[in-house]
Amino acid sequence: MSFSIVLYDRSSERNKLLPLVATRPVGNLRVGAYTLNDKWAKLFHTDVSYLTEDHLAGKYPYTPTQDLVLLVNAHILPEVSLLEKLKTLQVGQRLIGAEGQWIALLTTKQAAEDLEQCITDLNYDIVLYEQKTIVLQELEDIFVTNGAQISFDAALFYMDRLNKLQSHDYVVEGEKLYISSSAAIAKGTYLNALQGPIIIEDNAVIEPGCVIHGPCVIGNNVRVKSGTILYPNVTVGDHSTVCGELNNTVIWGNSAKGHYGYLGCAVLGEGCNLGAGTTNSNLQNNWGEIKVYSYAAHDFRNTGLKKCGVFIGDYSMLAIQSKITTGTVLGVGVQVAISNFIPKFVPDFTWMSEHRTTSYILEKFMDMLERKSSMKGEMLTKEDKAILSAVYEKTEYLRNY
């Protein structure tokens, strides 16, 4: 039975994942080796599209191609037993988790507004999934679940790339190494896959003196600069540059932490740049539970974690020697250049310097992105600009100092 997959994230629950989903659907977040949409496409060998917020639909449209549609709650992460259950789902059935949340339903293709009504349609037969689902509910769930998702991805998608060479120019411990033939790894690099797999994608460059611990993903065209230490549970998304120490961190892609400093228990969006020496804290001196700002609650909430670092929205940039305190949230399009610790919450499109804090003028922000895109050979589309303009308007209330 063939079907298209549609990832649904129109509920208010998505607001808990802001600012990372201000510029993309939940189904386009990166957890493990892939973005979620790519992961679902590979799992079922089919097309994937979205039912998401209106301001995102131009870039992330609803475009199923099959006669049947598997509508999936985009917050749900795939795992082996769930996949087996989804494969048995019949048309007109809705899969519900043990805790009551809907997971997926199978239906005939229809208009987007009609498909959304299927979620609560009482005519659908309920099928119970009795095992605990893995759900992206809060920002920290991204780095907390990342290691397990790396192992999941390695087992399902990378077995044919298992590195079986008996000799290396680099030092290897463990066997779960999945290395592209086009990756360039410097002599003497230390790869420790004893705790989990290491995935190194096409055209990645690992410079001399690097230490990499699995689970870890180094994406396509990633540069890992000399002397970098990647501790477990790190994903460096495509076209990024990293240096220094990283631990329990997910970088969506096209971002740079290109100099020494520490980044831990953190999630970075797209197009971010952290200046030389930037370091974040992820542990309070009192060893207490860490609070972070919630866009959904318009207040700080307790994560329940003793370790939690920083969450940074797309296109945010920090000056050299930036100091990030525990449990910090920086919105989309933030520019910060201060010598003190950065505040625990900086609203989207804020320009913060030593002398003043103000709104980043949208036209100047767009001009900067155009220059950056031209210099780096990237493409800033009209859909990207429309999304950023919408986010700017939606977050204006947060910048009313």
mmCIF file of C-alpha atoms in Angstrom:
data_model
loop_
_atom_site.group_PDB
_atom_site.id
_atom_site.type_symbol
_atom_site.label_atom_id
_atom_site.label_comp_id
_atom_site.label_asym_id
_atom_site.label_seq_id
_atom_site.Cartn_x
_atom_site.Cartn_y
_atom_site.Cartn_z
ATOM 1 C CA MET A 1 0.000 0.000 0.000
ATOM 2 C CA SER A 2 1.527 3.294 -1.097
ATOM 3 C CA PHE A 3 0.733 6.658 0.474
ATOM 4 C CA SER A 4 2.092 10.167 0.848
ATOM 5 C CA ILE A 5 3.115 11.394 4.286
ATOM 6 C CA VAL A 6 1.930 14.747 5.602
ATOM 7 C CA LEU A 7 3.492 16.126 8.782
ATOM 8 C CA TYR A 8 0.979 18.071 10.863
ATOM 9 C CA ASP A 9 1.952 20.818 13.303
ATOM 10 C CA ARG A 10 -0.869 23.357 13.369
ATOM 11 C CA SER A 11 -1.670 22.879 17.065
ATOM 12 C CA SER A 12 -0.676 25.365 19.748
ATOM 13 C CA GLU A 13 1.845 22.810 20.997
ATOM 14 C CA ARG A 14 4.272 23.998 18.319
ATOM 15 C CA ASN A 15 4.678 27.284 20.222
ATOM 16 C CA LYS A 16 6.637 25.422 22.895
ATOM 17 C CA LEU A 17 9.354 24.837 20.289
ATOM 18 C CA LEU A 18 9.777 28.497 19.371
ATOM 19 C CA PRO A 19 12.000 30.144 18.256
ATOM 20 C CA LEU A 20 13.326 27.103 16.374
ATOM 21 C CA VAL A 21 9.992 26.549 14.581
ATOM 22 C CA ALA A 22 9.324 30.217 13.849
ATOM 23 C CA THR A 23 11.000 29.753 10.467
ATOM 24 C CA ARG A 24 10.264 26.073 9.749
ATOM 25 C CA PRO A 25 7.655 23.409 10.484
ATOM 26 C CA VAL A 26 8.218 21.070 13.416
ATOM 27 C CA GLY A 27 8.686 18.372 10.776
ATOM 28 C CA ASN A 28 11.763 20.163 9.435
ATOM 29 C CA LEU A 29 13.663 20.126 12.736
ATOM 30 C CA ARG A 30 16.891 18.131 12.784
ATOM 31 C CA VAL A 31 17.173 15.316 15.332
ATOM 32 C CA GLY A 32 19.740 12.587 14.750
ATOM 33 C CA ALA A 33 21.274 12.371 11.285
ATOM 34 C CA TYR A 34 18.383 13.936 9.362
ATOM 35 C CA THR A 35 15.648 16.501 9.459
ATOM 36 C CA LEU A 36 12.394 14.794 10.418
ATOM 37 C CA ASN A 37 10.869 15.158 6.949
ATOM 38 C CA ASP A 38 13.898 13.465 5.365
ATOM 39 C CA LYS A 39 13.755 10.731 7.982
ATOM 40 C CA TRP A 40 10.075 9.924 7.314
ATOM 41 C CA ALA A 41 10.689 9.988 3.555
ATOM 42 C CA LYS A 42 13.511 7.464 3.876
ATOM 43 C CA LEU A 43 11.568 5.233 6.262
ATOM 44 C CA PHE A 44 8.606 4.824 3.922
ATOM 45 C CA HIS A 45 10.240 5.604 0.558
ATOM 46 C CA THR A 46 7.641 8.220 -0.255
ATOM 47 C CA ASP A 47 7.029 11.938 -0.607
ATOM 48 C CA VAL A 48 6.610 14.099 2.482
ATOM 49 C CA SER A 49 4.857 17.456 2.748
ATOM 50 C CA TYR A 50 3.357 19.593 5.505
ATOM 51 C CA LEU A 51 0.241 20.970 7.140
ATOM 52 C CA THR A 52 1.793 23.860 9.012
ATOM 53 C CA GLU A 53 1.385 27.533 9.852
ATOM 54 C CA ASP A 54 0.156 29.806 7.071
ATOM 55 C CA HIS A 55 3.320 31.946 6.990
ATOM 56 C CA LEU A 56 5.416 28.794 6.380
ATOM 57 C CA ALA A 57 3.223 27.186 3.728
ATOM 58 C CA GLY A 58 4.848 28.976 0.782
ATOM 59 C CA LYS A 59 8.176 27.282 1.416
ATOM 60 C CA TYR A 60 6.769 24.138 3.065
ATOM 61 C CA PRO A 61 3.563 23.337 1.138
ATOM 62 C CA TYR A 62 0.946 20.633 1.343
ATOM 63 C CA THR A 63 1.653 18.565 -1.775
ATOM 64 C CA PRO A 64 0.738 14.867 -1.396
ATOM 65 C CA THR A 65 1.117 12.895 -4.619
ATOM 66 C CA GLN A 66 -0.525 9.575 -3.710
ATOM 67 C CA ASP A 67 -4.213 8.671 -3.459
ATOM 68 C CA LEU A 68 -3.746 7.838 0.217
ATOM 69 C CA VAL A 69 -2.269 10.090 2.907
ATOM 70 C CA LEU A 70 -0.638 9.114 6.182
ATOM 71 C CA LEU A 71 -1.128 12.173 8.358
ATOM 72 C CA VAL A 72 1.530 12.141 11.092
ATOM 73 C CA ASN A 73 1.813 14.248 14.219
ATOM 74 C CA ALA A 74 5.086 16.055 13.433
ATOM 75 C CA HIS A 75 6.088 16.128 17.116
ATOM 76 C CA ILE A 76 6.376 12.317 17.229
ATOM 77 C CA LEU A 77 9.827 10.825 16.681
ATOM 78 C CA PRO A 78 10.042 7.493 14.836
ATOM 79 C CA GLU A 79 11.265 4.322 16.538
ATOM 80 C CA VAL A 80 11.206 0.671 15.472
ATOM 81 C CA SER A 81 8.030 -0.542 17.185
ATOM 82 C CA LEU A 82 6.090 2.528 16.067
ATOM 83 C CA LEU A 83 7.093 1.924 12.464
ATOM 84 C CA GLU A 84 5.783 -1.629 12.645
ATOM 85 C CA LYS A 85 2.474 -0.361 14.017
ATOM 86 C CA LEU A 86 2.138 2.293 11.328
ATOM 87 C CA LYS A 87 2.656 -0.315 8.617
ATOM 88 C CA THR A 88 -0.469 -2.161 9.806
ATOM 89 C CA LEU A 89 -2.701 0.934 9.845
ATOM 90 C CA GLN A 90 -5.734 0.719 7.542
ATOM 91 C CA VAL A 91 -7.661 3.458 5.776
ATOM 92 C CA GLY A 92 -10.052 5.071 8.249
ATOM 93 C CA GLN A 93 -7.963 4.227 11.313
ATOM 94 C CA ARG A 94 -6.368 6.687 13.724
ATOM 95 C CA LEU A 95 -3.411 5.665 15.901
ATOM 96 C CA ILE A 96 -3.556 6.959 19.466
ATOM 97 C CA GLY A 97 -0.772 6.766 22.057
ATOM 98 C CA ALA A 98 -1.119 5.282 25.521
ATOM 99 C CA GLU A 99 -1.119 8.797 26.990
ATOM 100 C CA GLY A 100 -3.976 9.887 24.728
ATOM 101 C CA GLN A 101 -2.116 11.900 22.085
ATOM 102 C CA TRP A 102 -2.878 11.208 18.447
ATOM 103 C CA ILE A 103 0.045 9.828 16.462
ATOM 104 C CA ALA A 104 -1.157 9.270 12.899
ATOM 105 C CA LEU A 105 -4.115 8.438 10.686
ATOM 106 C CA LEU A 106 -4.520 6.935 7.228
ATOM 107 C CA THR A 107 -7.053 8.473 4.873
ATOM 108 C CA THR A 108 -7.772 9.300 1.254
ATOM 109 C CA LYS A 109 -6.212 12.416 -0.246
ATOM 110 C CA GLN A 110 -8.327 15.519 0.224
ATOM 111 C CA ALA A 111 -8.097 19.269 0.622
ATOM 112 C CA ALA A 112 -5.839 20.457 3.432
ATOM 113 C CA GLU A 113 -8.662 21.986 5.461
ATOM 114 C CA ASP A 114 -10.655 18.748 5.227
ATOM 115 C CA LEU A 115 -7.672 16.603 6.154
ATOM 116 C CA GLU A 116 -7.217 18.578 9.346
ATOM 117 C CA GLN A 117 -10.762 17.671 10.421
ATOM 118 C CA CYS A 118 -9.868 13.981 10.281
ATOM 119 C CA ILE A 119 -7.856 14.317 13.485
ATOM 120 C CA THR A 120 -11.040 14.586 15.560
ATOM 121 C CA ASP A 121 -13.446 12.756 13.215
ATOM 122 C CA LEU A 122 -15.418 10.293 15.358
ATOM 123 C CA ASN A 123 -15.947 8.012 12.356
ATOM 124 C CA TYR A 124 -12.288 6.979 12.425
ATOM 125 C CA ASP A 125 -11.562 3.717 14.202
ATOM 126 C CA ILE A 126 -9.112 4.160 17.050
ATOM 127 C CA VAL A 127 -6.066 1.915 17.203
ATOM 128 C CA LEU A 128 -4.094 2.019 20.452
ATOM 129 C CA TYR A 129 -0.306 2.174 20.482
ATOM 130 C CA GLU A 130 0.518 0.870 23.943
ATOM 131 C CA GLN A 131 4.217 1.746 24.082
ATOM 132 C CA LYS A 132 5.511 5.131 25.161
ATOM 133 C CA THR A 133 5.957 7.558 22.282
ATOM 134 C CA ILE A 134 8.968 9.824 21.921
ATOM 135 C CA VAL A 135 7.646 13.351 21.557
ATOM 136 C CA LEU A 136 9.277 16.706 20.877
ATOM 137 C CA GLN A 137 7.335 18.735 23.416
ATOM 138 C CA GLU A 138 9.895 21.269 24.613
ATOM 139 C CA LEU A 139 13.102 22.772 23.236
ATOM 140 C CA GLU A 140 15.389 20.597 25.348
ATOM 141 C CA ASP A 141 13.837 17.418 23.925
ATOM 142 C CA ILE A 142 15.868 18.023 20.766
ATOM 143 C CA PHE A 143 19.264 17.564 22.395
ATOM 144 C CA VAL A 144 17.972 15.058 24.968
ATOM 145 C CA THR A 145 16.719 12.648 22.282
ATOM 146 C CA ASN A 146 19.477 13.304 19.757
ATOM 147 C CA GLY A 147 21.834 10.485 20.775
ATOM 148 C CA ALA A 148 19.125 7.821 20.559
ATOM 149 C CA GLN A 149 17.991 9.144 17.184
ATOM 150 C CA ILE A 150 21.567 9.014 15.863
ATOM 151 C CA SER A 151 21.717 5.337 16.843
ATOM 152 C CA PHE A 152 18.285 4.734 15.288
ATOM 153 C CA ASP A 153 19.343 6.376 12.022
ATOM 154 C CA ALA A 154 22.646 4.508 11.901
ATOM 155 C CA ALA A 155 20.923 1.142 12.314
ATOM 156 C CA LEU A 156 18.302 1.789 9.632
ATOM 157 C CA PHE A 157 20.048 3.890 7.020
ATOM 158 C CA TYR A 158 23.797 3.420 7.196
ATOM 159 C CA MET A 159 24.592 -0.291 7.463
ATOM 160 C CA ASP A 160 25.786 -0.428 3.848
ATOM 161 C CA ARG A 161 28.321 2.275 4.664
ATOM 162 C CA LEU A 162 29.851 0.576 7.693
ATOM 163 C CA ASN A 163 33.584 1.223 7.563
ATOM 164 C CA LYS A 164 35.211 -2.211 7.363
ATOM 165 C CA LEU A 165 38.762 -1.090 6.615
ATOM 166 C CA GLN A 166 41.348 -2.898 8.690
ATOM 167 C CA SER A 167 43.846 -0.042 8.737
ATOM 168 C CA HIS A 168 43.385 3.683 9.092
ATOM 169 C CA ASP A 169 45.439 6.831 9.129
ATOM 170 C CA TYR A 170 43.292 7.781 12.110
ATOM 171 C CA VAL A 171 42.871 6.170 15.530
ATOM 172 C CA VAL A 172 39.697 4.100 15.917
ATOM 173 C CA GLU A 173 37.919 2.578 18.894
ATOM 174 C CA GLY A 174 34.689 0.700 18.313
ATOM 175 C CA GLU A 175 33.156 -0.567 15.093
ATOM 176 C CA LYS A 176 30.138 1.602 14.314
ATOM 177 C CA LEU A 177 31.811 3.993 11.924
ATOM 178 C CA TYR A 178 29.844 5.131 8.879
ATOM 179 C CA ILE A 179 32.196 7.220 6.787
ATOM 180 C CA SER A 180 31.578 8.558 3.298
ATOM 181 C CA SER A 181 34.268 7.757 0.762
ATOM 182 C CA SER A 182 34.442 11.475 -0.082
ATOM 183 C CA ALA A 183 35.122 12.575 3.519
ATOM 184 C CA ALA A 184 38.652 13.804 4.269
ATOM 185 C CA ILE A 185 39.896 12.761 7.699
ATOM 186 C CA ALA A 186 43.308 13.971 8.877
ATOM 187 C CA LYS A 187 45.948 11.528 9.985
ATOM 188 C CA GLY A 188 45.830 10.907 13.729
ATOM 189 C CA THR A 189 42.184 11.903 14.219
ATOM 190 C CA TYR A 190 40.732 10.004 17.192
ATOM 191 C CA LEU A 191 37.329 8.380 16.534
ATOM 192 C CA ASN A 192 35.706 6.728 19.565
ATOM 193 C CA ALA A 193 32.579 4.780 18.602
ATOM 194 C CA LEU A 194 32.420 2.680 21.783
ATOM 195 C CA GLN A 195 29.397 4.551 23.187
ATOM 196 C CA GLY A 196 27.577 5.004 19.888
ATOM 197 C CA PRO A 197 27.931 5.362 16.122
ATOM 198 C CA ILE A 198 29.903 8.038 14.316
ATOM 199 C CA ILE A 199 28.461 9.146 10.964
ATOM 200 C CA ILE A 200 30.622 11.280 8.690
ATOM 201 C CA GLU A 201 28.841 12.437 5.550
ATOM 202 C CA ASP A 202 29.893 13.429 2.030
ATOM 203 C CA ASN A 203 32.729 15.938 1.605
ATOM 204 C CA ALA A 204 33.131 16.492 5.336
ATOM 205 C CA VAL A 205 36.612 17.664 6.331
ATOM 206 C CA ILE A 206 38.122 16.653 9.670
ATOM 207 C CA GLU A 207 41.296 18.634 10.264
ATOM 208 C CA PRO A 208 44.323 17.470 12.308
ATOM 209 C CA GLY A 209 44.074 17.057 16.058
ATOM 210 C CA CYS A 210 40.331 16.355 16.338
ATOM 211 C CA VAL A 211 38.703 14.000 18.842
ATOM 212 C CA ILE A 212 35.213 12.656 18.060
ATOM 213 C CA HIS A 213 33.060 10.557 20.392
ATOM 214 C CA GLY A 214 29.882 8.794 19.254
ATOM 215 C CA PRO A 215 26.993 9.079 18.992
ATOM 216 C CA CYS A 216 27.889 11.836 16.564
ATOM 217 C CA VAL A 217 26.872 13.037 13.095
ATOM 218 C CA ILE A 218 29.053 15.246 10.911
ATOM 219 C CA GLY A 219 26.936 16.324 7.969
ATOM 220 C CA ASN A 220 27.586 16.992 4.313
ATOM 221 C CA ASN A 221 30.277 19.587 3.586
ATOM 222 C CA VAL A 222 30.939 20.181 7.276
ATOM 223 C CA ARG A 223 34.341 21.468 8.363
ATOM 224 C CA VAL A 224 35.632 20.350 11.766
ATOM 225 C CA LYS A 225 38.575 22.614 12.497
ATOM 226 C CA SER A 226 41.860 21.560 14.077
ATOM 227 C CA GLY A 227 41.793 20.728 17.763
ATOM 228 C CA THR A 228 38.022 20.285 17.996
ATOM 229 C CA ILE A 229 36.558 17.865 20.543
ATOM 230 C CA LEU A 230 33.081 16.516 19.789
ATOM 231 C CA TYR A 231 31.711 14.738 22.848
ATOM 232 C CA PRO A 232 28.716 12.336 22.615
ATOM 233 C CA ASN A 233 25.287 13.254 21.261
ATOM 234 C CA VAL A 234 26.368 15.911 18.763
ATOM 235 C CA THR A 235 24.884 16.536 15.322
ATOM 236 C CA VAL A 236 26.560 19.085 13.079
ATOM 237 C CA GLY A 237 24.176 19.788 10.211
ATOM 238 C CA ASP A 238 25.185 20.260 6.574
ATOM 239 C CA HIS A 239 27.470 23.129 5.489
ATOM 240 C CA SER A 240 28.453 24.080 9.033
ATOM 241 C CA THR A 241 31.840 24.843 10.573
ATOM 242 C CA VAL A 242 32.720 23.910 14.155
ATOM 243 C CA CYS A 243 35.691 24.318 16.450
ATOM 244 C CA GLY A 244 36.370 24.023 20.188
ATOM 245 C CA GLU A 245 34.307 21.756 22.443
ATOM 246 C CA LEU A 246 30.759 20.600 21.663
ATOM 247 C CA ASN A 247 28.618 18.283 23.783
ATOM 248 C CA ASN A 248 24.916 17.297 23.569
ATOM 249 C CA THR A 249 24.408 19.785 20.755
ATOM 250 C CA VAL A 250 22.349 19.921 17.558
ATOM 251 C CA ILE A 251 23.184 22.405 14.803
ATOM 252 C CA TRP A 252 20.502 22.522 12.104
ATOM 253 C CA GLY A 253 22.950 23.532 9.373
ATOM 254 C CA ASN A 254 24.646 26.402 7.498
ATOM 255 C CA SER A 255 25.921 27.731 10.825
ATOM 256 C CA ALA A 256 29.350 28.506 12.245
ATOM 257 C CA LYS A 257 30.920 27.990 15.624
ATOM 258 C CA GLY A 258 34.285 28.382 13.995
ATOM 259 C CA HIS A 259 36.547 29.150 16.953
ATOM 260 C CA TYR A 260 37.487 27.856 20.384
ATOM 261 C CA GLY A 261 34.928 27.941 23.167
ATOM 262 C CA TYR A 262 32.347 25.547 24.629
ATOM 263 C CA LEU A 263 28.859 24.766 23.332
ATOM 264 C CA GLY A 264 26.854 22.242 25.327
ATOM 265 C CA CYS A 265 23.239 21.100 25.837
ATOM 266 C CA ALA A 266 22.401 23.435 22.982
ATOM 267 C CA VAL A 267 20.410 23.731 19.757
ATOM 268 C CA LEU A 268 21.297 26.155 16.952
ATOM 269 C CA GLY A 269 19.110 26.988 13.999
ATOM 270 C CA GLU A 270 20.196 27.855 10.453
ATOM 271 C CA GLY A 271 22.540 30.658 9.451
ATOM 272 C CA CYS A 272 23.878 31.365 12.944
ATOM 273 C CA ASN A 273 27.386 32.633 13.681
ATOM 274 C CA LEU A 274 29.099 32.499 17.072
ATOM 275 C CA GLY A 275 32.100 34.808 17.358
ATOM 276 C CA ALA A 276 35.531 33.685 18.500
ATOM 277 C CA GLY A 277 35.660 32.630 22.140
ATOM 278 C CA THR A 278 31.879 32.345 22.551
ATOM 279 C CA THR A 279 31.060 29.951 25.394
ATOM 280 C CA ASN A 280 27.863 28.879 27.092
ATOM 281 C CA SER A 281 27.156 27.598 30.576
ATOM 282 C CA ASN A 282 24.917 24.556 30.967
ATOM 283 C CA LEU A 283 25.156 24.010 34.737
ATOM 284 C CA GLN A 284 24.234 26.362 37.574
ATOM 285 C CA ASN A 285 26.614 26.796 40.483
ATOM 286 C CA ASN A 286 23.873 25.660 42.868
ATOM 287 C CA TRP A 287 23.231 22.509 40.793
ATOM 288 C CA GLY A 288 19.579 23.491 40.644
ATOM 289 C CA GLU A 289 16.994 22.782 37.967
ATOM 290 C CA ILE A 290 17.200 25.174 35.048
ATOM 291 C CA LYS A 291 14.475 27.489 33.796
ATOM 292 C CA VAL A 292 14.169 28.706 30.200
ATOM 293 C CA TYR A 293 11.900 31.226 28.523
ATOM 294 C CA SER A 294 8.740 29.789 26.944
ATOM 295 C CA TYR A 295 7.071 31.625 24.064
ATOM 296 C CA ALA A 296 3.943 29.582 24.771
ATOM 297 C CA ALA A 297 3.705 30.652 28.412
ATOM 298 C CA HIS A 298 5.239 34.141 27.943
ATOM 299 C CA ASP A 299 7.243 33.329 31.035
ATOM 300 C CA PHE A 300 10.084 31.167 32.277
ATOM 301 C CA ARG A 301 9.397 27.486 32.885
ATOM 302 C CA ASN A 302 11.293 24.814 34.782
ATOM 303 C CA THR A 303 12.896 22.248 32.450
ATOM 304 C CA GLY A 304 13.515 19.803 35.298
ATOM 305 C CA LEU A 305 17.079 19.449 33.986
ATOM 306 C CA LYS A 306 20.267 20.103 35.899
ATOM 307 C CA LYS A 307 22.073 20.697 32.579
ATOM 308 C CA CYS A 308 20.609 22.932 29.889
ATOM 309 C CA GLY A 309 22.512 25.402 27.758
ATOM 310 C CA VAL A 310 21.221 27.628 24.953
ATOM 311 C CA PHE A 311 18.651 27.637 22.131
ATOM 312 C CA ILE A 312 19.293 29.995 19.214
ATOM 313 C CA GLY A 313 16.874 30.829 16.396
ATOM 314 C CA ASP A 314 17.846 31.166 12.735
ATOM 315 C CA TYR A 315 20.201 33.922 11.519
ATOM 316 C CA SER A 316 21.326 35.028 14.972
ATOM 317 C CA MET A 317 24.883 36.253 15.432
ATOM 318 C CA LEU A 318 27.001 36.761 18.530
ATOM 319 C CA ALA A 319 30.142 38.880 18.819
ATOM 320 C CA ILE A 320 33.552 37.614 19.916
ATOM 321 C CA GLN A 321 33.924 36.478 23.532
ATOM 322 C CA SER A 322 30.162 36.250 24.012
ATOM 323 C CA LYS A 323 29.187 34.733 27.362
ATOM 324 C CA ILE A 324 25.943 32.785 27.447
ATOM 325 C CA THR A 325 24.395 31.945 30.787
ATOM 326 C CA THR A 326 22.578 28.708 31.638
ATOM 327 C CA GLY A 327 19.175 28.166 30.019
ATOM 328 C CA THR A 328 19.309 31.005 27.485
ATOM 329 C CA VAL A 329 16.879 31.465 24.583
ATOM 330 C CA LEU A 330 17.788 33.763 21.685
ATOM 331 C CA GLY A 331 15.170 34.459 19.044
ATOM 332 C CA VAL A 332 15.402 34.655 15.255
ATOM 333 C CA GLY A 333 17.621 37.362 13.771
ATOM 334 C CA VAL A 334 19.290 38.416 17.024
ATOM 335 C CA GLN A 335 22.518 40.457 17.003
ATOM 336 C CA VAL A 336 24.378 40.640 20.337
ATOM 337 C CA ALA A 337 27.683 42.374 21.115
ATOM 338 C CA ILE A 338 28.096 42.907 24.864
ATOM 339 C CA SER A 339 30.842 42.141 27.375
ATOM 340 C CA ASN A 340 28.535 40.939 30.156
ATOM 341 C CA PHE A 341 26.539 37.717 30.193
ATOM 342 C CA ILE A 342 23.831 37.733 27.533
ATOM 343 C CA PRO A 343 20.342 37.934 29.111
ATOM 344 C CA LYS A 344 18.479 34.647 29.488
ATOM 345 C CA PHE A 345 15.970 35.724 26.837
ATOM 346 C CA VAL A 346 16.620 37.985 23.850
ATOM 347 C CA PRO A 347 13.555 38.573 21.632
ATOM 348 C CA ASP A 348 13.584 37.958 17.892
ATOM 349 C CA PHE A 349 15.201 40.663 15.726
ATOM 350 C CA THR A 350 16.818 42.425 18.682
ATOM 351 C CA TRP A 351 20.023 44.419 18.207
ATOM 352 C CA MET A 352 21.838 44.445 21.549
ATOM 353 C CA SER A 353 25.068 46.361 22.087
ATOM 354 C CA GLU A 354 26.954 47.660 25.111
ATOM 355 C CA HIS A 355 25.171 51.005 24.911
ATOM 356 C CA ARG A 356 21.627 50.213 23.820
ATOM 357 C CA THR A 357 19.087 47.566 22.955
ATOM 358 C CA THR A 358 16.722 48.164 20.050
ATOM 359 C CA SER A 359 14.815 46.482 17.249
ATOM 360 C CA TYR A 360 16.835 45.308 14.269
ATOM 361 C CA ILE A 361 15.333 47.285 11.370
ATOM 362 C CA LEU A 362 13.898 44.666 9.013
ATOM 363 C CA GLU A 363 15.202 46.290 5.823
ATOM 364 C CA LYS A 364 18.744 46.415 7.210
ATOM 365 C CA PHE A 365 18.449 42.831 8.386
ATOM 366 C CA MET A 366 17.406 41.724 4.883
ATOM 367 C CA ASP A 367 20.258 43.708 3.332
ATOM 368 C CA MET A 368 22.712 41.961 5.662
ATOM 369 C CA LEU A 369 21.322 38.540 4.721
ATOM 370 C CA GLU A 370 21.609 39.373 1.025
ATOM 371 C CA ARG A 371 25.288 40.266 1.468
ATOM 372 C CA LYS A 372 25.934 37.168 3.548
ATOM 373 C CA SER A 373 24.160 34.908 1.042
ATOM 374 C CA SER A 374 26.079 36.389 -1.871
ATOM 375 C CA MET A 375 29.415 35.967 -0.099
ATOM 376 C CA LYS A 376 28.741 32.367 0.949
ATOM 377 C CA GLY A 377 27.070 31.242 -2.263
ATOM 378 C CA GLU A 378 23.724 30.632 -0.554
ATOM 379 C CA MET A 379 20.229 31.267 -1.875
ATOM 380 C CA LEU A 380 17.907 33.668 -0.048
ATOM 381 C CA THR A 381 14.540 33.104 -1.700
ATOM 382 C CA LYS A 382 11.414 35.222 -1.748
ATOM 383 C CA GLU A 383 9.787 32.518 0.403
ATOM 384 C CA ASP A 384 12.569 32.937 2.983
ATOM 385 C CA LYS A 385 12.048 36.690 2.999
ATOM 386 C CA ALA A 386 8.289 36.291 3.399
ATOM 387 C CA ILE A 387 8.775 33.970 6.389
ATOM 388 C CA LEU A 388 11.221 36.352 8.072
ATOM 389 C CA SER A 389 8.903 39.309 7.478
ATOM 390 C CA ALA A 390 6.025 37.383 9.055
ATOM 391 C CA VAL A 391 8.127 36.395 12.076
ATOM 392 C CA TYR A 392 9.221 40.011 12.469
ATOM 393 C CA GLU A 393 5.594 41.121 12.645
ATOM 394 C CA LYS A 394 4.537 38.265 14.934
ATOM 395 C CA THR A 395 7.267 39.056 17.466
ATOM 396 C CA GLU A 396 7.003 42.839 17.494
ATOM 397 C CA TYR A 397 5.236 42.754 20.867
ATOM 398 C CA LEU A 398 8.296 41.139 22.441
ATOM 399 C CA ARG A 399 10.494 44.090 21.420
ATOM 400 C CA ASN A 400 8.353 46.786 23.016
ATOM 401 C CA TYR A 401 10.908 47.721 25.644
#
